[in-house]
Each structure stands twice: as C-alpha cells, then as structure tokens.
mmCIF file with all atom_site columns, C-alpha atoms in Angstrom:
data_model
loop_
_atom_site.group_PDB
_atom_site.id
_atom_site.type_symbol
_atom_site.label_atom_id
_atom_site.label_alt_id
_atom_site.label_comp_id
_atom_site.label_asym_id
_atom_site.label_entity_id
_atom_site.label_seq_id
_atom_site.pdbx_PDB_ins_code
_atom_site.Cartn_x
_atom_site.Cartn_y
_atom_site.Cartn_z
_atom_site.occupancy
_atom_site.B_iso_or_equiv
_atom_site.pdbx_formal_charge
_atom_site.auth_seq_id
_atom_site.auth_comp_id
_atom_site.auth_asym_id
_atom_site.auth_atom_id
_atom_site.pdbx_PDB_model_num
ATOM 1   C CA . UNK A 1 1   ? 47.204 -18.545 -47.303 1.00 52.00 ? 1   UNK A CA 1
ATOM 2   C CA . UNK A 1 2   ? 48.232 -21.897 -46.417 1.00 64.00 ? 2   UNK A CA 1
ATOM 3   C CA . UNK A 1 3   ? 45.733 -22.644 -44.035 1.00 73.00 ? 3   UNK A CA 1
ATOM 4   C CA . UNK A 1 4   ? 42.199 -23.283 -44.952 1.00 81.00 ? 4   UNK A CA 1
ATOM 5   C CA . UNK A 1 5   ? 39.395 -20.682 -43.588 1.00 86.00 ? 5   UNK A CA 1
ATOM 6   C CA . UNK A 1 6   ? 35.979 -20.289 -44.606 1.00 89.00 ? 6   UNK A CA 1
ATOM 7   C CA . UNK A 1 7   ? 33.910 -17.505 -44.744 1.00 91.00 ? 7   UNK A CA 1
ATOM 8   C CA . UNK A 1 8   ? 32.553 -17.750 -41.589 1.00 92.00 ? 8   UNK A CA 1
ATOM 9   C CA . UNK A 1 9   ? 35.648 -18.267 -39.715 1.00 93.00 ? 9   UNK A CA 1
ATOM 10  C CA . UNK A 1 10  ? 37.027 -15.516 -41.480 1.00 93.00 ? 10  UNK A CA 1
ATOM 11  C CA . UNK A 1 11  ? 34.463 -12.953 -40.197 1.00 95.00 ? 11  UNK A CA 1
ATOM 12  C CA . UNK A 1 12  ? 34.466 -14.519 -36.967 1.00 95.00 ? 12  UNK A CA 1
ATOM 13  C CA . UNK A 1 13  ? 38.480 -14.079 -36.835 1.00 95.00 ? 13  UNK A CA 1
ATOM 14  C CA . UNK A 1 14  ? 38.255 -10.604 -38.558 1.00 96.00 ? 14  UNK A CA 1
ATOM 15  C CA . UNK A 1 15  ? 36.300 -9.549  -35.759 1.00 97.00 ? 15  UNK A CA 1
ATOM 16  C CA . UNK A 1 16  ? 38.518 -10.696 -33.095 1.00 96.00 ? 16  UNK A CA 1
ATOM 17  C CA . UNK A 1 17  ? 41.409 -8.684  -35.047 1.00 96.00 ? 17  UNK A CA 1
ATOM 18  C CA . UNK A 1 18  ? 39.264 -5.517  -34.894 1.00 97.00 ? 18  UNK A CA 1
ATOM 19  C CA . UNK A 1 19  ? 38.429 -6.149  -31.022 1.00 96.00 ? 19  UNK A CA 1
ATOM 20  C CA . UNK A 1 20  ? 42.648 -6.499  -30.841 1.00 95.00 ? 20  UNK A CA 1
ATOM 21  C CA . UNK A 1 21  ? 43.191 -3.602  -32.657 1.00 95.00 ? 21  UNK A CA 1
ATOM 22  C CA . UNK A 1 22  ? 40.881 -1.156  -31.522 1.00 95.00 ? 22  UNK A CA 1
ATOM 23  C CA . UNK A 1 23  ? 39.552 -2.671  -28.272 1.00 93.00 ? 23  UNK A CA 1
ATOM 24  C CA . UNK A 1 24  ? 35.572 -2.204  -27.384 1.00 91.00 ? 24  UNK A CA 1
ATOM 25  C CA . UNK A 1 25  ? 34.869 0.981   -29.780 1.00 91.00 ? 25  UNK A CA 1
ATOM 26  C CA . UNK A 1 26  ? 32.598 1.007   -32.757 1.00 93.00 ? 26  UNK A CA 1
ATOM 27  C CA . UNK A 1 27  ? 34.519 4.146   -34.162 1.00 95.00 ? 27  UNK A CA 1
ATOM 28  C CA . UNK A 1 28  ? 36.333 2.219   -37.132 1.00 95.00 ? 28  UNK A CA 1
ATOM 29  C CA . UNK A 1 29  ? 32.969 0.402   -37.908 1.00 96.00 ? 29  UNK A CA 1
ATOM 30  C CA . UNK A 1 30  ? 32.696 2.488   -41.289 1.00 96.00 ? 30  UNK A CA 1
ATOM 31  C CA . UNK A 1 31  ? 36.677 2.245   -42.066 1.00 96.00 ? 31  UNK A CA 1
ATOM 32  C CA . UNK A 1 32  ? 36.467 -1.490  -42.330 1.00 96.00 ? 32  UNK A CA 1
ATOM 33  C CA . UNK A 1 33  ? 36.077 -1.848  -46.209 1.00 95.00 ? 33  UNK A CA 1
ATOM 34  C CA . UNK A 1 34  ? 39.280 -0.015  -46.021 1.00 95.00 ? 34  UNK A CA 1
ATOM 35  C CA . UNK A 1 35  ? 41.026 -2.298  -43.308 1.00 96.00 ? 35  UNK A CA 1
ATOM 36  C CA . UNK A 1 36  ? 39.762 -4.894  -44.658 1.00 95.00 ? 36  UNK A CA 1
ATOM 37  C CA . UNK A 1 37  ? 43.232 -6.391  -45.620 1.00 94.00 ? 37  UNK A CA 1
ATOM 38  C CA . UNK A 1 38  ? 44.535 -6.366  -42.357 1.00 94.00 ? 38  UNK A CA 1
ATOM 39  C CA . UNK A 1 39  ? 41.231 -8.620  -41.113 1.00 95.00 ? 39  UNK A CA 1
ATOM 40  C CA . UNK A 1 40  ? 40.635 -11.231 -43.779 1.00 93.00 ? 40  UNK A CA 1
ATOM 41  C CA . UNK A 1 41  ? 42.972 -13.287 -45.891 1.00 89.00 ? 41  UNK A CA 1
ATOM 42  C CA . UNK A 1 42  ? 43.919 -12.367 -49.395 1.00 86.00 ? 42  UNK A CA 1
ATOM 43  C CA . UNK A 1 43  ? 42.946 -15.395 -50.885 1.00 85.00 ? 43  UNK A CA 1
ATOM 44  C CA . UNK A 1 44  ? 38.874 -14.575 -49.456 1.00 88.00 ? 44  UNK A CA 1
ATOM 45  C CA . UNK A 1 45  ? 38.985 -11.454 -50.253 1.00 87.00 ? 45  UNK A CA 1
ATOM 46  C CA . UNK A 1 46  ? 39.237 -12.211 -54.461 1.00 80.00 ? 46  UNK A CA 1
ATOM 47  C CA . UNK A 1 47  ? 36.743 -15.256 -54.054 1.00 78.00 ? 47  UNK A CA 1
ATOM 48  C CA . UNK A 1 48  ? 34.685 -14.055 -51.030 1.00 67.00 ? 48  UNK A CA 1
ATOM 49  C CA . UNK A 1 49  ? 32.200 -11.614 -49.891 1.00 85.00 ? 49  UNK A CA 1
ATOM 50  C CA . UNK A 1 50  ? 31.724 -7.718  -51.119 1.00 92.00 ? 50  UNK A CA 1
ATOM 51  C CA . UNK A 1 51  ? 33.712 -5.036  -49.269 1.00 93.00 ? 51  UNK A CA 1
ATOM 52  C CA . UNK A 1 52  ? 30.110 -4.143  -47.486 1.00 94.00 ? 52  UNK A CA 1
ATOM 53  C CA . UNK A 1 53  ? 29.146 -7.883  -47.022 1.00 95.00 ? 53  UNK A CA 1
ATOM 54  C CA . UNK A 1 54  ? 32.665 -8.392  -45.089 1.00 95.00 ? 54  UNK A CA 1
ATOM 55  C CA . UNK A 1 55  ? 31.435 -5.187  -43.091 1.00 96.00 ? 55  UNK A CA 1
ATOM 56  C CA . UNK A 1 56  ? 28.183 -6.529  -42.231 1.00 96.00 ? 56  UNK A CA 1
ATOM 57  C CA . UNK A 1 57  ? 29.553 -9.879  -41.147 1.00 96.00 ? 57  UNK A CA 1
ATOM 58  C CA . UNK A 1 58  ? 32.557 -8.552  -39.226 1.00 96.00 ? 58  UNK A CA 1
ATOM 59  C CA . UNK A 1 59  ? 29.862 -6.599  -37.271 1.00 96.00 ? 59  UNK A CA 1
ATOM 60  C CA . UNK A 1 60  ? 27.538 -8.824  -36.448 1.00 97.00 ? 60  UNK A CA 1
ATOM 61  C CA . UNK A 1 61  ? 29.991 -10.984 -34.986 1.00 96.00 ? 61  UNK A CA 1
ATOM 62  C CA . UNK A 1 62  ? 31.700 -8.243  -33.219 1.00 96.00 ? 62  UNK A CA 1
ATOM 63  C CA . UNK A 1 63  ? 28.450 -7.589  -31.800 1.00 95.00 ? 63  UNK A CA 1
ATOM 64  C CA . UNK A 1 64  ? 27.545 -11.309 -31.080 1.00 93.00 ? 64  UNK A CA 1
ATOM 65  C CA . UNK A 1 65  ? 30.725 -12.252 -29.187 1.00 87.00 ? 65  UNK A CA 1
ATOM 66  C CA . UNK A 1 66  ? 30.447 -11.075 -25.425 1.00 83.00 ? 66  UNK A CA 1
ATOM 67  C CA . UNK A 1 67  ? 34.370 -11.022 -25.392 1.00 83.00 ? 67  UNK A CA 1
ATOM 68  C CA . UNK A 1 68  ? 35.307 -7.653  -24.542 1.00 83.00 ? 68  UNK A CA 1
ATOM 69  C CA . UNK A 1 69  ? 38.999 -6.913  -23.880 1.00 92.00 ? 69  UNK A CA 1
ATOM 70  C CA . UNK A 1 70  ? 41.690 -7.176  -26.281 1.00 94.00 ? 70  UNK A CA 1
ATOM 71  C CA . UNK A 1 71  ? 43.681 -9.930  -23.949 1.00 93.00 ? 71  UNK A CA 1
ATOM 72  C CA . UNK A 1 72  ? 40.852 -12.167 -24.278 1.00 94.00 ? 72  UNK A CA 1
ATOM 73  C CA . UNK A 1 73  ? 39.947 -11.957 -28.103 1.00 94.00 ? 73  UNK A CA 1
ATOM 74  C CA . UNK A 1 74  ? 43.607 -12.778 -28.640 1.00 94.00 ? 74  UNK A CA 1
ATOM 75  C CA . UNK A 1 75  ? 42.819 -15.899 -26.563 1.00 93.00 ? 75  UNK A CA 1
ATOM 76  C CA . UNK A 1 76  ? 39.492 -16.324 -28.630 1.00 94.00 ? 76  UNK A CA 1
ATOM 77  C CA . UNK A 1 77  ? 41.755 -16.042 -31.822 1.00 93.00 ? 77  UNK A CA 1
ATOM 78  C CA . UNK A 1 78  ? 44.148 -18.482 -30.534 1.00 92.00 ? 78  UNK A CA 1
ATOM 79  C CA . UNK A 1 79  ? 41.890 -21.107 -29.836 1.00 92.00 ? 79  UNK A CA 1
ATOM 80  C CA . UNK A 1 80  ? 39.656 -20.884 -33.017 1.00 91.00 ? 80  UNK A CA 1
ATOM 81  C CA . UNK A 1 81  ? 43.177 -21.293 -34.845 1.00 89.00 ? 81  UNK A CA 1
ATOM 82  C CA . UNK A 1 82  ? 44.055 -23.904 -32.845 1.00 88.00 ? 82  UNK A CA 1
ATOM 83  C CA . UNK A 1 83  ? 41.259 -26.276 -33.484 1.00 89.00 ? 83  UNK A CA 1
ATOM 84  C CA . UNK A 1 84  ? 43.005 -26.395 -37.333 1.00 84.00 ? 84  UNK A CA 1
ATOM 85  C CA . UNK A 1 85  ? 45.214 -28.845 -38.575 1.00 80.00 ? 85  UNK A CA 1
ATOM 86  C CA . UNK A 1 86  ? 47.595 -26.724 -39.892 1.00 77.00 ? 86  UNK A CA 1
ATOM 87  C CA . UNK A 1 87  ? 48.237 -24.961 -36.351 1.00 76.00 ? 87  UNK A CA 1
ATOM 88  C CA . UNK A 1 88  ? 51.625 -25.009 -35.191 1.00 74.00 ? 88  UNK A CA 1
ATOM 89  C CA . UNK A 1 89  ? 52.910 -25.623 -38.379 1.00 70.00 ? 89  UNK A CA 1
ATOM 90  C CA . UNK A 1 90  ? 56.016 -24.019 -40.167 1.00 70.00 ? 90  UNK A CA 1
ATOM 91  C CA . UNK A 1 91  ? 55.731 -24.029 -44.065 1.00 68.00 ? 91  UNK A CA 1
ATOM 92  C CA . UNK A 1 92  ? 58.723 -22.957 -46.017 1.00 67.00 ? 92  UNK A CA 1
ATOM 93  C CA . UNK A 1 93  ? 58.837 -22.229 -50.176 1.00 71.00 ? 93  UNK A CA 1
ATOM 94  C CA . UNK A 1 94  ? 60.551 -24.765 -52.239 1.00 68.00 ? 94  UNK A CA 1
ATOM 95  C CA . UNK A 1 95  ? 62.212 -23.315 -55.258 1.00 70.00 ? 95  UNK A CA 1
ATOM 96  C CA . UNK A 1 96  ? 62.777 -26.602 -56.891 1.00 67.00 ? 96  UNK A CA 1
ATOM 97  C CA . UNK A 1 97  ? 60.765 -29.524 -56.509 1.00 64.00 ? 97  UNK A CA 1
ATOM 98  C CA . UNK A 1 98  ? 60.846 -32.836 -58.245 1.00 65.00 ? 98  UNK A CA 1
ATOM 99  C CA . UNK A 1 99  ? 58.212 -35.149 -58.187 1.00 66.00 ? 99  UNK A CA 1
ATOM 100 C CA . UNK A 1 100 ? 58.773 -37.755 -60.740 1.00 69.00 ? 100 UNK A CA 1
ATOM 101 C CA . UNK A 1 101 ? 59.511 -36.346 -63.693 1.00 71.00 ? 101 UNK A CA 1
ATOM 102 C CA . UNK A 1 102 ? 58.203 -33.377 -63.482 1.00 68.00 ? 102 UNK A CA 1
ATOM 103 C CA . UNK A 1 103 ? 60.097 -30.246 -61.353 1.00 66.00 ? 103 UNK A CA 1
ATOM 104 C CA . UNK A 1 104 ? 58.377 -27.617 -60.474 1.00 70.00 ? 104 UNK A CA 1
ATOM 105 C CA . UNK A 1 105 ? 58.156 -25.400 -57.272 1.00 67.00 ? 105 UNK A CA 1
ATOM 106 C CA . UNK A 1 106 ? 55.991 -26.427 -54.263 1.00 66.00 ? 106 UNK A CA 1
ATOM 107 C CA . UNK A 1 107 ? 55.374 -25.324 -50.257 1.00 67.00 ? 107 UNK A CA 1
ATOM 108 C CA . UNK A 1 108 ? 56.174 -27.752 -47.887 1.00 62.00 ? 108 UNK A CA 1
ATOM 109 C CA . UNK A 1 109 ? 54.319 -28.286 -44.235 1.00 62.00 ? 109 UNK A CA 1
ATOM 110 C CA . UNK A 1 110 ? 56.665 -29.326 -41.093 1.00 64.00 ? 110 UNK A CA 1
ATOM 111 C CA . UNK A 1 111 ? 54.596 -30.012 -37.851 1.00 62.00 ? 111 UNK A CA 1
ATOM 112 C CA . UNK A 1 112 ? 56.677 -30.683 -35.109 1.00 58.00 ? 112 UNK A CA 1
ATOM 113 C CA . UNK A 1 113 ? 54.958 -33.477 -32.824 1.00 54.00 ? 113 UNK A CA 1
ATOM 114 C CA . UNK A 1 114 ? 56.300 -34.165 -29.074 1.00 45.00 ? 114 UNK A CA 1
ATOM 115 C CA . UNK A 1 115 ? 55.097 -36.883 -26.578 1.00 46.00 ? 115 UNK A CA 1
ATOM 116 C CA . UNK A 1 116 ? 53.999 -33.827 -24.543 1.00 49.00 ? 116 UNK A CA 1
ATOM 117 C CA . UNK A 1 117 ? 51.877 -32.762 -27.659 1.00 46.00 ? 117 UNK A CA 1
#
C-alpha cells in the first residue's frame, strides 16, 4: 500500500472492517484467517503476523473497542486514517520516470491543500 500502517493499526483497523461488515456478531470470528485479505493490507500480510496471530489480534480489539454499530466504526476508521499523513491524498502510477539519468517507473503523491484545510 502506499500508506504506512503498522501492525497494531492494522488489527485495530481490521477490526473496525469486521464491525462494518458484519455489525456486533462474533459468528465470522473463526472465518477470519480466510477474510483476512479483505481486513489487512497485502503488504502486512507477507511481512506480518500468522493467519491465527491476525485472528487473535483482530479479536481482542474487536472486543476492546466499546464501538458498537457499523455507522460509528466507519467514523472510528475514518479518524484513525485521518491522523496519517498520507490522508486525503491521490497517488497515481508513473510509467516513465526520469530522475537524472536514470528512468525508471515511480508513484507519485498529490495532496490537495486549501486555506479551509
């Protein structure tokens, strides 16, 4: 991904996406291995946790967050993201890039900043 999330903020966002997805039931608890691409980023996945350790950390903060509808762990999402530097950003592929001498292909980061920011 292009933004940078740890671990932590990972499970803690994971478990917000499971709250949005399947509200205030535990029923999907032992499916979350298997979901576990829709909750965490790729990149964390290769470098991160086990399957079961992601489990165990998505549940505990499931557990420890008293949010309990799905509107308001979208808001919870929202402003954990929103805290990053990144947020709000648009970032678009460049197939050629030349930096010097050398060309290769890069991603570029536009943040749009407004007095009313």
């Amino acid at each position: 991904g292009y933004h940078k999330c740890n671990k932590e903020d990972a499970a803690t966002l994971g478990a917000y996406i499971y709250r949005i997805r399947f509200g205030d039931t535990k029923s999907q608890f032992n499916n979350i291995p298997q979901l576990l691409r829709m909750l965490i980023p790729a990149d964390l996945l290769r470098q991160g946790f086990s399957p079961d350790d992601w489990k165990k950390n998505i549940i505990a903060n499931f557990n420890k967050h008293t949010i309990k509808s799905q509107n308001d762990a979208k808001v919870a999402f929202l402003k954990v993201i929103s805290k990053w530097p990144t947020f709000g950003s648009a970032f678009f592929e460049v197939k050629v890039c030349q930096i010097g001498l050398v060309r290769t292909s890069c991603v570029m980061r536009y943040k749009y900043f407004s007095a009313t920011n």
